[in-house]
Amino acid sequence: MNQEHQQTPMRAIPMPSGCRSIPALGFGTAADPPVEPEIVRSAVVEAIEVGYRHFDTAALYNSEEALGEAIIEAINGGFVESREQLFITSKLWCSDAHPQHVLPALNKTLRNLQMDYIDLYLIHWPVSSKPGIHEYPIKKEDFLPMDIKSVWAAMEECYTLGLTKSIGVSNFSCKKLADVLAAAKIPPAVNQVEVNPCWQQQKLREFCKRNGVLVVGYSSLGSIGTFYGTNRVMESEVLKEIAKARGKTVAQVALRWGYEQGIGVVVKSYNKERMKQNLEIFDWSLSDDECRKISEIPQSRACLGKDYTSPYGPYKTTEELWDEEL
């Protein structure tokens, strides 16, 4: 590898169940509003160049093809030696969350990425929808309860076949994760959920830790600009005060906090300078007093998941979707 391209050594977090470790900071490819594939492709190449090694995508994001092309370009450009040096996460969409559709959905993801395997495959949301209708938002009458036991068995088959090196879930409450754990022969390695200083998820993180499930946090900076985002993280007076005192950006303080919680963190910026800044969180630490101040920030969830509720069920309210974890 061309060493000059590796600006910041990437730390890794061990994953449970003997899976390979996951780079501590991941690069997100979900864009709202959507962007052209060329923008995603060039951003991913730049991200690899500056040191990112974990890339987060999903069938929903329409970024898998651009991500795959960018990785080939980055390898050819010498920014990384091989695909094996990267960690790729993708996700199963609700319309494919049926036992007979899981394996075909992963195979489609692999074709999009031009890869033989991914490192982590997640159930995107704890709900199914009518098969064959791949759309967002999902029509209220198209939601279906998920047969978690058989869907998880299909995820396990993907793992057994070597098409994904690990399997997990996303947006699962403690209760819904407990249902997976009860049914699983191979337990989920990861639960990817919203985590940031304004939604710290203490209860869920403790539950996951007790059960050997790694938490990976999305919306680590609040996802400003998206339809569900919040400016509460980047505008937090507590985080601003710490950032000013330490000569850091608010984003660096928020990301360092996540890293110190022992969770994986996914962050998205298509600005090369901010990409670099966001990586500069590994050679300093927050003081006990700074951590205490962050722990006292008022808490509220930004990504309520209202689009995954329906008057027809299975979840009629956000309280039911999150099992009161609001």
Short mmCIF file of N, CA, C and O in Angstrom, two decimals, residues 136-238:
data_model
loop_
_atom_site.label_atom_id
_atom_site.label_comp_id
_atom_site.label_asym_id
_atom_site.label_seq_id
_atom_site.Cartn_x
_atom_site.Cartn_y
_atom_site.Cartn_z
N TYR A 136 -39.52 2.85 -0.94
CA TYR A 136 -39.49 3.61 0.30
C TYR A 136 -40.05 4.99 0.01
O TYR A 136 -39.63 5.62 -0.95
N PRO A 137 -40.97 5.48 0.83
CA PRO A 137 -41.54 4.78 2.00
C PRO A 137 -42.45 3.62 1.58
O PRO A 137 -43.02 3.63 0.48
N ILE A 138 -42.54 2.65 2.48
CA ILE A 138 -43.40 1.48 2.24
C ILE A 138 -44.85 1.89 2.45
O ILE A 138 -45.18 2.62 3.39
N LYS A 139 -45.73 1.43 1.56
CA LYS A 139 -47.17 1.72 1.72
C LYS A 139 -47.67 1.12 3.04
O LYS A 139 -47.30 0.00 3.41
N LYS A 140 -48.52 1.86 3.72
CA LYS A 140 -48.99 1.44 5.05
C LYS A 140 -49.64 0.06 5.01
O LYS A 140 -49.53 -0.72 5.95
N GLU A 141 -50.34 -0.25 3.88
CA GLU A 141 -51.03 -1.54 3.82
C GLU A 141 -50.08 -2.69 3.43
O GLU A 141 -50.48 -3.85 3.42
N ASP A 142 -48.82 -2.37 3.11
CA ASP A 142 -47.88 -3.41 2.66
C ASP A 142 -47.02 -3.99 3.78
O ASP A 142 -46.25 -4.93 3.56
N PHE A 143 -47.13 -3.45 4.99
CA PHE A 143 -46.32 -3.98 6.09
C PHE A 143 -46.82 -5.35 6.54
O PHE A 143 -48.03 -5.62 6.52
N LEU A 144 -45.88 -6.18 6.96
CA LEU A 144 -46.20 -7.53 7.46
C LEU A 144 -45.35 -7.80 8.69
O LEU A 144 -44.21 -7.32 8.78
N PRO A 145 -45.88 -8.59 9.63
CA PRO A 145 -45.03 -8.98 10.76
C PRO A 145 -43.88 -9.86 10.26
O PRO A 145 -44.05 -10.64 9.33
N MET A 146 -42.72 -9.71 10.86
CA MET A 146 -41.58 -10.51 10.45
C MET A 146 -41.59 -11.85 11.18
O MET A 146 -41.76 -11.89 12.40
N ASP A 147 -41.41 -12.93 10.42
CA ASP A 147 -41.21 -14.26 11.01
C ASP A 147 -39.74 -14.35 11.39
O ASP A 147 -38.91 -14.85 10.62
N ILE A 148 -39.41 -13.81 12.56
CA ILE A 148 -38.01 -13.60 12.92
C ILE A 148 -37.23 -14.91 12.97
O ILE A 148 -36.06 -14.96 12.57
N LYS A 149 -37.88 -15.99 13.43
CA LYS A 149 -37.16 -17.26 13.54
C LYS A 149 -36.69 -17.75 12.17
O LYS A 149 -35.53 -18.13 11.99
N SER A 150 -37.59 -17.73 11.18
CA SER A 150 -37.22 -18.26 9.86
C SER A 150 -36.36 -17.26 9.08
O SER A 150 -35.46 -17.67 8.32
N VAL A 151 -36.58 -15.96 9.25
CA VAL A 151 -35.72 -14.98 8.59
C VAL A 151 -34.30 -15.07 9.15
O VAL A 151 -33.31 -15.04 8.40
N TRP A 152 -34.21 -15.21 10.48
CA TRP A 152 -32.87 -15.33 11.07
C TRP A 152 -32.18 -16.62 10.62
O TRP A 152 -30.96 -16.62 10.36
N ALA A 153 -32.93 -17.70 10.50
CA ALA A 153 -32.35 -18.96 10.00
C ALA A 153 -31.79 -18.77 8.59
O ALA A 153 -30.73 -19.31 8.24
N ALA A 154 -32.46 -17.96 7.77
CA ALA A 154 -31.97 -17.67 6.42
C ALA A 154 -30.70 -16.81 6.48
O ALA A 154 -29.79 -16.98 5.66
N MET A 155 -30.64 -15.89 7.44
CA MET A 155 -29.42 -15.10 7.65
C MET A 155 -28.27 -16.03 8.05
O MET A 155 -27.14 -15.88 7.57
N GLU A 156 -28.58 -16.99 8.92
CA GLU A 156 -27.56 -17.95 9.34
C GLU A 156 -27.04 -18.76 8.16
O GLU A 156 -25.85 -19.07 8.07
N GLU A 157 -27.95 -19.09 7.23
CA GLU A 157 -27.53 -19.83 6.03
C GLU A 157 -26.55 -19.00 5.20
O GLU A 157 -25.55 -19.53 4.69
N CYS A 158 -26.80 -17.71 5.08
CA CYS A 158 -25.88 -16.82 4.35
C CYS A 158 -24.48 -16.86 4.98
O CYS A 158 -23.46 -16.88 4.27
N TYR A 159 -24.46 -16.89 6.31
CA TYR A 159 -23.18 -16.96 7.03
C TYR A 159 -22.51 -18.31 6.79
O TYR A 159 -21.31 -18.38 6.49
N THR A 160 -23.28 -19.38 6.90
CA THR A 160 -22.74 -20.73 6.73
C THR A 160 -22.16 -20.92 5.33
O THR A 160 -21.14 -21.59 5.15
N LEU A 161 -22.79 -20.29 4.34
CA LEU A 161 -22.32 -20.39 2.95
C LEU A 161 -21.08 -19.52 2.69
O LEU A 161 -20.51 -19.59 1.60
N GLY A 162 -20.70 -18.70 3.67
CA GLY A 162 -19.52 -17.86 3.52
C GLY A 162 -19.77 -16.59 2.70
O GLY A 162 -18.83 -15.90 2.32
N LEU A 163 -21.04 -16.27 2.45
CA LEU A 163 -21.36 -15.07 1.68
C LEU A 163 -21.29 -13.81 2.53
O LEU A 163 -21.18 -12.71 2.00
N THR A 164 -21.37 -13.98 3.83
CA THR A 164 -21.12 -12.88 4.76
C THR A 164 -20.34 -13.44 5.95
O THR A 164 -20.59 -14.57 6.38
N LYS A 165 -19.38 -12.65 6.42
CA LYS A 165 -18.51 -13.13 7.51
C LYS A 165 -19.17 -13.00 8.87
O LYS A 165 -18.72 -13.59 9.85
N SER A 166 -20.22 -12.19 8.95
CA SER A 166 -20.97 -12.04 10.20
C SER A 166 -22.36 -11.52 9.87
O SER A 166 -22.60 -10.97 8.79
N ILE A 167 -23.29 -11.74 10.80
CA ILE A 167 -24.68 -11.33 10.61
C ILE A 167 -25.16 -10.56 11.83
O ILE A 167 -24.64 -10.74 12.94
N GLY A 168 -26.15 -9.69 11.60
CA GLY A 168 -26.64 -8.90 12.72
C GLY A 168 -27.96 -8.24 12.37
O GLY A 168 -28.62 -8.60 11.38
N VAL A 169 -28.32 -7.26 13.18
CA VAL A 169 -29.60 -6.57 13.03
C VAL A 169 -29.36 -5.07 13.12
O VAL A 169 -28.28 -4.61 13.48
N SER A 170 -30.40 -4.32 12.79
CA SER A 170 -30.34 -2.86 12.88
C SER A 170 -31.71 -2.36 13.35
O SER A 170 -32.74 -2.90 12.95
N ASN A 171 -31.69 -1.36 14.20
CA ASN A 171 -32.93 -0.74 14.71
C ASN A 171 -33.77 -1.73 15.52
O ASN A 171 -35.00 -1.67 15.51
N PHE A 172 -33.12 -2.62 16.26
CA PHE A 172 -33.82 -3.57 17.12
C PHE A 172 -33.74 -3.10 18.57
O PHE A 172 -32.66 -2.79 19.07
N SER A 173 -34.90 -3.04 19.22
CA SER A 173 -34.97 -2.72 20.65
C SER A 173 -34.41 -3.90 21.47
O SER A 173 -34.16 -4.98 20.92
N CYS A 174 -34.27 -3.70 22.78
CA CYS A 174 -33.84 -4.81 23.66
C CYS A 174 -34.76 -6.01 23.49
O CYS A 174 -34.31 -7.16 23.37
N LYS A 175 -36.07 -5.77 23.50
CA LYS A 175 -37.05 -6.85 23.42
C LYS A 175 -36.94 -7.59 22.08
O LYS A 175 -36.94 -8.83 22.04
N LYS A 176 -36.85 -6.84 20.99
CA LYS A 176 -36.78 -7.48 19.67
C LYS A 176 -35.44 -8.22 19.49
O LYS A 176 -35.40 -9.28 18.86
N LEU A 177 -34.39 -7.66 20.05
CA LEU A 177 -33.09 -8.35 20.00
C LEU A 177 -33.13 -9.63 20.83
O LEU A 177 -32.58 -10.66 20.42
N ALA A 178 -33.82 -9.58 21.97
CA ALA A 178 -33.97 -10.78 22.80
C ALA A 178 -34.69 -11.89 22.03
O ALA A 178 -34.35 -13.07 22.17
N ASP A 179 -35.67 -11.51 21.21
CA ASP A 179 -36.39 -12.51 20.39
C ASP A 179 -35.44 -13.18 19.40
O ASP A 179 -35.53 -14.39 19.16
N VAL A 180 -34.54 -12.40 18.80
CA VAL A 180 -33.55 -12.98 17.87
C VAL A 180 -32.61 -13.91 18.64
O VAL A 180 -32.34 -15.04 18.20
N LEU A 181 -32.12 -13.44 19.76
CA LEU A 181 -31.18 -14.25 20.55
C LEU A 181 -31.81 -15.58 20.97
O LEU A 181 -31.14 -16.61 20.97
N ALA A 182 -33.10 -15.54 21.27
CA ALA A 182 -33.80 -16.77 21.70
C ALA A 182 -33.91 -17.77 20.55
O ALA A 182 -33.91 -18.98 20.78
N ALA A 183 -34.01 -17.27 19.32
CA ALA A 183 -34.21 -18.14 18.16
C ALA A 183 -32.90 -18.56 17.50
O ALA A 183 -32.88 -19.48 16.69
N ALA A 184 -31.80 -17.86 17.84
CA ALA A 184 -30.58 -17.97 17.05
C ALA A 184 -29.71 -19.18 17.41
O ALA A 184 -29.51 -19.47 18.58
N LYS A 185 -29.22 -19.86 16.37
CA LYS A 185 -28.11 -20.80 16.55
C LYS A 185 -26.80 -20.01 16.49
O LYS A 185 -25.86 -20.28 17.22
N ILE A 186 -26.75 -19.05 15.57
CA ILE A 186 -25.61 -18.12 15.47
C ILE A 186 -26.13 -16.76 15.92
O ILE A 186 -26.98 -16.15 15.25
N PRO A 187 -25.68 -16.27 17.07
CA PRO A 187 -26.24 -15.01 17.57
C PRO A 187 -25.81 -13.82 16.72
O PRO A 187 -24.75 -13.86 16.08
N PRO A 188 -26.62 -12.76 16.69
CA PRO A 188 -26.22 -11.57 15.95
C PRO A 188 -24.93 -10.97 16.53
O PRO A 188 -24.78 -10.87 17.75
N ALA A 189 -24.03 -10.59 15.64
CA ALA A 189 -22.76 -9.99 16.06
C ALA A 189 -22.93 -8.51 16.37
O ALA A 189 -22.21 -7.95 17.20
N VAL A 190 -23.90 -7.87 15.69
CA VAL A 190 -24.03 -6.40 15.75
C VAL A 190 -25.49 -6.01 15.81
O VAL A 190 -26.36 -6.67 15.23
N ASN A 191 -25.77 -4.92 16.54
CA ASN A 191 -27.05 -4.20 16.43
C ASN A 191 -26.69 -2.76 16.07
O ASN A 191 -26.08 -2.05 16.87
N GLN A 192 -27.01 -2.35 14.83
CA GLN A 192 -26.71 -0.98 14.40
C GLN A 192 -27.92 -0.10 14.69
O GLN A 192 -29.01 -0.35 14.18
N VAL A 193 -27.71 0.91 15.52
CA VAL A 193 -28.81 1.77 15.97
C VAL A 193 -28.33 3.22 16.06
O VAL A 193 -27.13 3.48 16.03
N GLU A 194 -29.26 4.13 16.21
CA GLU A 194 -28.91 5.53 16.43
C GLU A 194 -28.22 5.67 17.79
O GLU A 194 -28.78 5.29 18.82
N VAL A 195 -26.99 6.20 17.77
CA VAL A 195 -26.29 6.51 19.03
C VAL A 195 -25.48 7.78 18.81
O VAL A 195 -24.73 7.89 17.85
N ASN A 196 -25.64 8.72 19.72
CA ASN A 196 -24.82 9.94 19.73
C ASN A 196 -24.97 10.57 21.12
O ASN A 196 -25.75 10.07 21.94
N PRO A 197 -24.24 11.63 21.42
CA PRO A 197 -24.33 12.20 22.77
C PRO A 197 -25.73 12.66 23.17
O PRO A 197 -26.02 12.79 24.36
N CYS A 198 -26.62 12.89 22.19
CA CYS A 198 -27.99 13.32 22.49
C CYS A 198 -28.97 12.15 22.51
O CYS A 198 -30.15 12.34 22.81
N TRP A 199 -28.51 10.95 22.15
CA TRP A 199 -29.32 9.73 22.27
C TRP A 199 -28.35 8.58 22.55
O TRP A 199 -27.94 7.85 21.66
N GLN A 200 -28.00 8.45 23.84
CA GLN A 200 -26.86 7.62 24.22
C GLN A 200 -27.19 6.14 24.33
O GLN A 200 -26.28 5.30 24.37
N GLN A 201 -28.46 5.80 24.41
CA GLN A 201 -28.89 4.39 24.39
C GLN A 201 -28.24 3.55 25.48
O GLN A 201 -27.84 2.40 25.25
N GLN A 202 -28.16 4.10 26.69
CA GLN A 202 -27.47 3.41 27.78
C GLN A 202 -28.06 2.02 28.05
O GLN A 202 -27.34 1.03 28.14
N LYS A 203 -29.40 1.95 28.12
CA LYS A 203 -30.05 0.67 28.43
C LYS A 203 -29.77 -0.37 27.34
O LYS A 203 -29.40 -1.52 27.63
N LEU A 204 -29.92 0.03 26.08
CA LEU A 204 -29.70 -0.90 24.97
C LEU A 204 -28.24 -1.31 24.89
O LEU A 204 -27.92 -2.49 24.66
N ARG A 205 -27.33 -0.36 25.09
CA ARG A 205 -25.90 -0.70 25.03
C ARG A 205 -25.52 -1.69 26.12
O ARG A 205 -24.74 -2.62 25.88
N GLU A 206 -26.09 -1.51 27.31
CA GLU A 206 -25.80 -2.45 28.40
C GLU A 206 -26.37 -3.83 28.10
O GLU A 206 -25.72 -4.86 28.35
N PHE A 207 -27.59 -3.87 27.53
CA PHE A 207 -28.20 -5.15 27.16
C PHE A 207 -27.35 -5.86 26.11
O PHE A 207 -27.10 -7.07 26.19
N CYS A 208 -26.90 -5.11 25.11
CA CYS A 208 -26.08 -5.71 24.05
C CYS A 208 -24.76 -6.23 24.62
O CYS A 208 -24.32 -7.33 24.27
N LYS A 209 -24.16 -5.46 25.50
CA LYS A 209 -22.88 -5.88 26.09
C LYS A 209 -23.04 -7.18 26.87
O LYS A 209 -22.23 -8.11 26.75
N ARG A 210 -24.11 -7.26 27.65
CA ARG A 210 -24.37 -8.48 28.44
C ARG A 210 -24.55 -9.70 27.54
O ARG A 210 -24.26 -10.82 27.93
N ASN A 211 -25.08 -9.47 26.34
CA ASN A 211 -25.40 -10.57 25.44
C ASN A 211 -24.38 -10.76 24.31
O ASN A 211 -24.64 -11.51 23.37
N GLY A 212 -23.25 -10.08 24.42
CA GLY A 212 -22.18 -10.29 23.45
C GLY A 212 -22.47 -9.75 22.07
O GLY A 212 -21.98 -10.28 21.07
N VAL A 213 -23.28 -8.68 21.99
CA VAL A 213 -23.63 -8.05 20.71
C VAL A 213 -22.96 -6.68 20.66
O VAL A 213 -23.13 -5.87 21.58
N LEU A 214 -22.19 -6.42 19.62
CA LEU A 214 -21.54 -5.12 19.48
C LEU A 214 -22.54 -4.09 18.96
O LEU A 214 -23.27 -4.35 18.00
N VAL A 215 -22.57 -2.92 19.57
CA VAL A 215 -23.39 -1.82 19.07
C VAL A 215 -22.56 -1.01 18.07
O VAL A 215 -21.40 -0.66 18.35
N VAL A 216 -23.15 -0.76 16.91
CA VAL A 216 -22.58 0.19 15.94
C VAL A 216 -23.56 1.34 15.84
O VAL A 216 -24.76 1.13 15.63
N GLY A 217 -23.08 2.56 16.02
CA GLY A 217 -23.96 3.72 16.06
C GLY A 217 -24.04 4.45 14.73
O GLY A 217 -23.00 4.77 14.14
N TYR A 218 -25.27 4.72 14.27
CA TYR A 218 -25.45 5.63 13.13
C TYR A 218 -25.99 6.95 13.65
O TYR A 218 -26.28 7.10 14.84
N SER A 219 -26.10 7.93 12.77
CA SER A 219 -26.49 9.31 13.18
C SER A 219 -25.58 9.80 14.29
O SER A 219 -26.02 10.46 15.23
N SER A 220 -24.29 9.49 14.17
CA SER A 220 -23.35 9.83 15.24
C SER A 220 -23.16 11.33 15.39
O SER A 220 -22.74 11.80 16.45
N LEU A 221 -23.50 12.09 14.33
CA LEU A 221 -23.46 13.55 14.42
C LEU A 221 -24.85 14.16 14.28
O LEU A 221 -25.00 15.37 14.13
N GLY A 222 -25.88 13.30 14.31
CA GLY A 222 -27.27 13.78 14.26
C GLY A 222 -27.90 13.77 12.88
O GLY A 222 -29.08 14.11 12.75
N SER A 223 -27.13 13.41 11.85
CA SER A 223 -27.69 13.33 10.47
C SER A 223 -28.39 14.61 10.05
O SER A 223 -29.49 14.58 9.51
N ILE A 224 -27.73 15.75 10.29
CA ILE A 224 -28.32 17.04 9.88
C ILE A 224 -28.55 17.02 8.37
O ILE A 224 -27.73 16.53 7.61
N GLY A 225 -29.70 17.56 7.95
CA GLY A 225 -30.00 17.66 6.52
C GLY A 225 -30.86 16.53 6.01
O GLY A 225 -31.45 16.65 4.94
N THR A 226 -30.95 15.43 6.77
CA THR A 226 -31.84 14.34 6.37
C THR A 226 -33.24 14.63 6.91
O THR A 226 -33.42 15.45 7.81
N PHE A 227 -34.21 13.89 6.40
CA PHE A 227 -35.60 14.15 6.84
C PHE A 227 -35.81 13.80 8.30
O PHE A 227 -36.72 14.31 8.94
N TYR A 228 -34.96 12.91 8.86
CA TYR A 228 -35.14 12.53 10.27
C TYR A 228 -34.07 13.15 11.17
O TYR A 228 -34.06 12.93 12.38
N GLY A 229 -33.17 13.94 10.59
CA GLY A 229 -32.00 14.39 11.34
C GLY A 229 -32.32 15.46 12.37
O GLY A 229 -33.42 16.01 12.44
N THR A 230 -31.31 15.76 13.19
CA THR A 230 -31.44 16.76 14.24
C THR A 230 -30.15 17.57 14.31
O THR A 230 -29.06 17.05 14.04
N ASN A 231 -30.27 18.86 14.64
CA ASN A 231 -29.06 19.67 14.83
C ASN A 231 -28.62 19.68 16.29
O ASN A 231 -27.71 20.40 16.67
N ARG A 232 -29.27 18.85 17.12
CA ARG A 232 -29.01 18.89 18.56
C ARG A 232 -27.59 18.48 18.91
O ARG A 232 -27.03 18.94 19.91
N VAL A 233 -26.99 17.60 18.10
CA VAL A 233 -25.60 17.18 18.39
C VAL A 233 -24.64 18.32 18.03
O VAL A 233 -23.87 18.79 18.88
N MET A 234 -24.71 18.78 16.79
CA MET A 234 -23.74 19.78 16.32
C MET A 234 -23.96 21.15 16.98
O MET A 234 -23.04 21.97 17.03
N GLU A 235 -25.17 21.39 17.49
CA GLU A 235 -25.46 22.66 18.15
C GLU A 235 -25.44 22.55 19.68
O GLU A 235 -25.79 23.51 20.38
N SER A 236 -25.03 21.40 20.20
CA SER A 236 -25.00 21.20 21.65
C SER A 236 -24.01 22.15 22.32
O SER A 236 -22.82 22.17 21.96
N GLU A 237 -24.49 22.93 23.27
CA GLU A 237 -23.61 23.87 23.98
C GLU A 237 -22.53 23.11 24.76
O GLU A 237 -21.38 23.57 24.85
N VAL A 238 -22.90 21.96 25.31
CA VAL A 238 -21.92 21.15 26.05
C VAL A 238 -20.78 20.71 25.13
O VAL A 238 -19.59 20.85 25.46
#
